[in-house]
GROMACS .gro file of C-alpha atoms in nm:
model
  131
    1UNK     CA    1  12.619  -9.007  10.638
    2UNK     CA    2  12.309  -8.728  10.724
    3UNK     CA    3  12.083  -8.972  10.549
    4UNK     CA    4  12.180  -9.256  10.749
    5UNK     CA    5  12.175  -9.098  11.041
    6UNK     CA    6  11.763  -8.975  10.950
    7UNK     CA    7  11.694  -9.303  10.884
    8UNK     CA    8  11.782  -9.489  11.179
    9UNK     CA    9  11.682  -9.191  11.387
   10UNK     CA   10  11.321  -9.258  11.217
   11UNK     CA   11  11.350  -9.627  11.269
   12UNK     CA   12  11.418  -9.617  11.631
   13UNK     CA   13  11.150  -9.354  11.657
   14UNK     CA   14  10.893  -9.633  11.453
   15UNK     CA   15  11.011  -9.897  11.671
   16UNK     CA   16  10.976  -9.709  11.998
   17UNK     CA   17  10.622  -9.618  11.933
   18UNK     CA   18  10.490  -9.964  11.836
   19UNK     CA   19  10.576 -10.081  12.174
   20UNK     CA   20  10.428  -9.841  12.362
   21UNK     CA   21  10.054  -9.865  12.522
   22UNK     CA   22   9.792  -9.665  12.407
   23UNK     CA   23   9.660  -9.422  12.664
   24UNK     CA   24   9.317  -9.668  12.721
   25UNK     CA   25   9.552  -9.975  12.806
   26UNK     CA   26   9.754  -9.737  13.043
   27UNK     CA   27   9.452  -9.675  13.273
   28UNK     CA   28   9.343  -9.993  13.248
   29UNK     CA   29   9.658 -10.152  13.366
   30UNK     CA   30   9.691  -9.828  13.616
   31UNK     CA   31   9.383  -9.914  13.748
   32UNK     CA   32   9.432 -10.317  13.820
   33UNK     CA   33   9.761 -10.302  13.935
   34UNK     CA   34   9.811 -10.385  14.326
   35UNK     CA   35   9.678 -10.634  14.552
   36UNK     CA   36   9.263 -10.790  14.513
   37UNK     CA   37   9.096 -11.042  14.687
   38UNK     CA   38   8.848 -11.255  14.486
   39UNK     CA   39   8.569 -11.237  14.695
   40UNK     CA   40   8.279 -11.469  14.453
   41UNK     CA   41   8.286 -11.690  14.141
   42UNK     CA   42   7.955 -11.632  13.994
   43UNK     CA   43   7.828 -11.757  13.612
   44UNK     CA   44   7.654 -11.498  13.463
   45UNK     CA   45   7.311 -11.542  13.345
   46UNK     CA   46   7.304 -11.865  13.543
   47UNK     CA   47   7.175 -12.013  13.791
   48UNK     CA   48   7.232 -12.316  14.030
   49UNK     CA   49   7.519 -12.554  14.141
   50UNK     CA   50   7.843 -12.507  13.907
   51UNK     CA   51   8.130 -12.711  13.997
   52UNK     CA   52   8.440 -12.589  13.734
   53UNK     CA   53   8.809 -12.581  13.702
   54UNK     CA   54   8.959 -12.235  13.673
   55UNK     CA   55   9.249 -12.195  13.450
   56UNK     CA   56   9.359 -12.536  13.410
   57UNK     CA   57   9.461 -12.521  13.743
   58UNK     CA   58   9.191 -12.560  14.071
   59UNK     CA   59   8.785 -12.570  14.130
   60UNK     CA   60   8.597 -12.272  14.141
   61UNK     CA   61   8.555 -12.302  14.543
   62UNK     CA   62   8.964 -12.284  14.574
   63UNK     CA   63   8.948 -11.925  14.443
   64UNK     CA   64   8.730 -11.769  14.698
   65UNK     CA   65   8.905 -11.544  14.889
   66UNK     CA   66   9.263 -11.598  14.667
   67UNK     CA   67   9.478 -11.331  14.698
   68UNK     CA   68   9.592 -11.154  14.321
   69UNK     CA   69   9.899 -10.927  14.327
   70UNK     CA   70   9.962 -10.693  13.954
   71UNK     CA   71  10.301 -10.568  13.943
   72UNK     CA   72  10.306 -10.272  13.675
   73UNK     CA   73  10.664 -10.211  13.665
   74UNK     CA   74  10.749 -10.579  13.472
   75UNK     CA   75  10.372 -10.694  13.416
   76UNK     CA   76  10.453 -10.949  13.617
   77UNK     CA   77  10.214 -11.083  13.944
   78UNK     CA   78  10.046 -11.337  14.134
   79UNK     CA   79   9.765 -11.538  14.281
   80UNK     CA   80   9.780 -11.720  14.595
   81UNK     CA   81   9.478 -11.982  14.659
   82UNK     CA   82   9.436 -12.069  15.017
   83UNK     CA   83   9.414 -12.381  15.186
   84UNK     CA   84   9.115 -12.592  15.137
   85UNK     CA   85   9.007 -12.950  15.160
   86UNK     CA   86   9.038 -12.984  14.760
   87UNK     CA   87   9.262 -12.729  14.712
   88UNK     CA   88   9.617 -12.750  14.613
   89UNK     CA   89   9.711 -12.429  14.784
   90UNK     CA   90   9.976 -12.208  14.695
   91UNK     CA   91  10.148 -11.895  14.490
   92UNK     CA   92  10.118 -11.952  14.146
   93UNK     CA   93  10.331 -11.676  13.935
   94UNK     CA   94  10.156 -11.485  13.594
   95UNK     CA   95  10.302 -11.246  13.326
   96UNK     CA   96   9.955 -11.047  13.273
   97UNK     CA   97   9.843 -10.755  13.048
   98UNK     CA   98   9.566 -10.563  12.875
   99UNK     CA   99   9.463 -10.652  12.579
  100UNK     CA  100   9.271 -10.412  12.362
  101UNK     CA  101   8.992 -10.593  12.177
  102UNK     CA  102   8.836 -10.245  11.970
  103UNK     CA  103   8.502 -10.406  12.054
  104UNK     CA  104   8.448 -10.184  12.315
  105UNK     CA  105   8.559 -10.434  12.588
  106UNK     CA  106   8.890 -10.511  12.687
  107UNK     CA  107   9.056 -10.794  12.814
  108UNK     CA  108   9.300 -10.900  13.139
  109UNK     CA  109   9.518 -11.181  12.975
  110UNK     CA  110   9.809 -11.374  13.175
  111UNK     CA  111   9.940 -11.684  13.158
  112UNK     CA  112  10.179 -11.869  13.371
  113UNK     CA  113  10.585 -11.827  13.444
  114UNK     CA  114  10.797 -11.973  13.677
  115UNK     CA  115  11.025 -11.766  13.949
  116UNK     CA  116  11.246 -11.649  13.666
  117UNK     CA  117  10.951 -11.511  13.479
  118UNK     CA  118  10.972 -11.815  13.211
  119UNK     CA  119  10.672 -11.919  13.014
  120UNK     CA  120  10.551 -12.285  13.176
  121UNK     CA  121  10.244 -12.291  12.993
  122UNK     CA  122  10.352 -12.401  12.594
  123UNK     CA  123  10.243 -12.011  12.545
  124UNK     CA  124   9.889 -12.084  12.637
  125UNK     CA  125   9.696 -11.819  12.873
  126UNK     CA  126   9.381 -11.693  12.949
  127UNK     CA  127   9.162 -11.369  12.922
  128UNK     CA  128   8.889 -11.226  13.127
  129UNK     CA  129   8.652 -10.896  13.039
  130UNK     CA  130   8.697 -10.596  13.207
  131UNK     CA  131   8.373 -10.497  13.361
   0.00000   0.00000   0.00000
């Protein structure tokens, strides 16, 4: 019965510590959490007249001044793209995290849920350095 009881103590141990962040991902996410306006959409190393679609979703222009909201708590958030005369304006809802690439850079990912925090996007999402 001891033996047992070892064993699953050392599983849930194993278990528990495989899902836990390391302490870079911790300030990363510590650090983006809360509410950002995106002020720019710039190409780096690039110059001229770009004209894109962000994220499957609306043109570059749309997300000047959008509104991004990280919730820590569920890694859940938001990004709200104002009104515009091509813009389909709106709350769109994200499950985001950190993703640690070893390279030296790391990565916001999210892609998109509905209210109940269900996956609408086929498990498809995007990721964006951390500069």
């Amino acid at each position: 019965m001891t033996k047992i009881r070892v064993t699953l103590i050392l599983l849930v141990v194993l278990v528990a510590s495989s899902c836990s962040l390391s302490k870079v991902n911790r300030e990363y996410r510590g650090a983006i959490v809360g509410n950002w306006i995106l002020n720019e959409v710039t190409y780096a190393g690039n110059s001229g007249n770009f004209k894109s679609v962000l994220f499957n979703d609306v043109s570059d222009d749309c997300f000047k001044g959008s509104q991004w909201f990280f919730r820590n708590s569920n890694s859940t958030g938001t990004y709200t793209i104002n009104p515009g005369a091509e813009c389909m304006d709106g709350v769109r809802n994200i499950r985001w995290s950190v993703n640690e690439t070893g390279g030296g850079t790391n990565q916001l990912q999210f892609k998109f849920i509905d209210e109940k925090r269900k996956d609408v996007s086929g498990g498809y999402g995007y990721r964006l350095d951390i500069v």
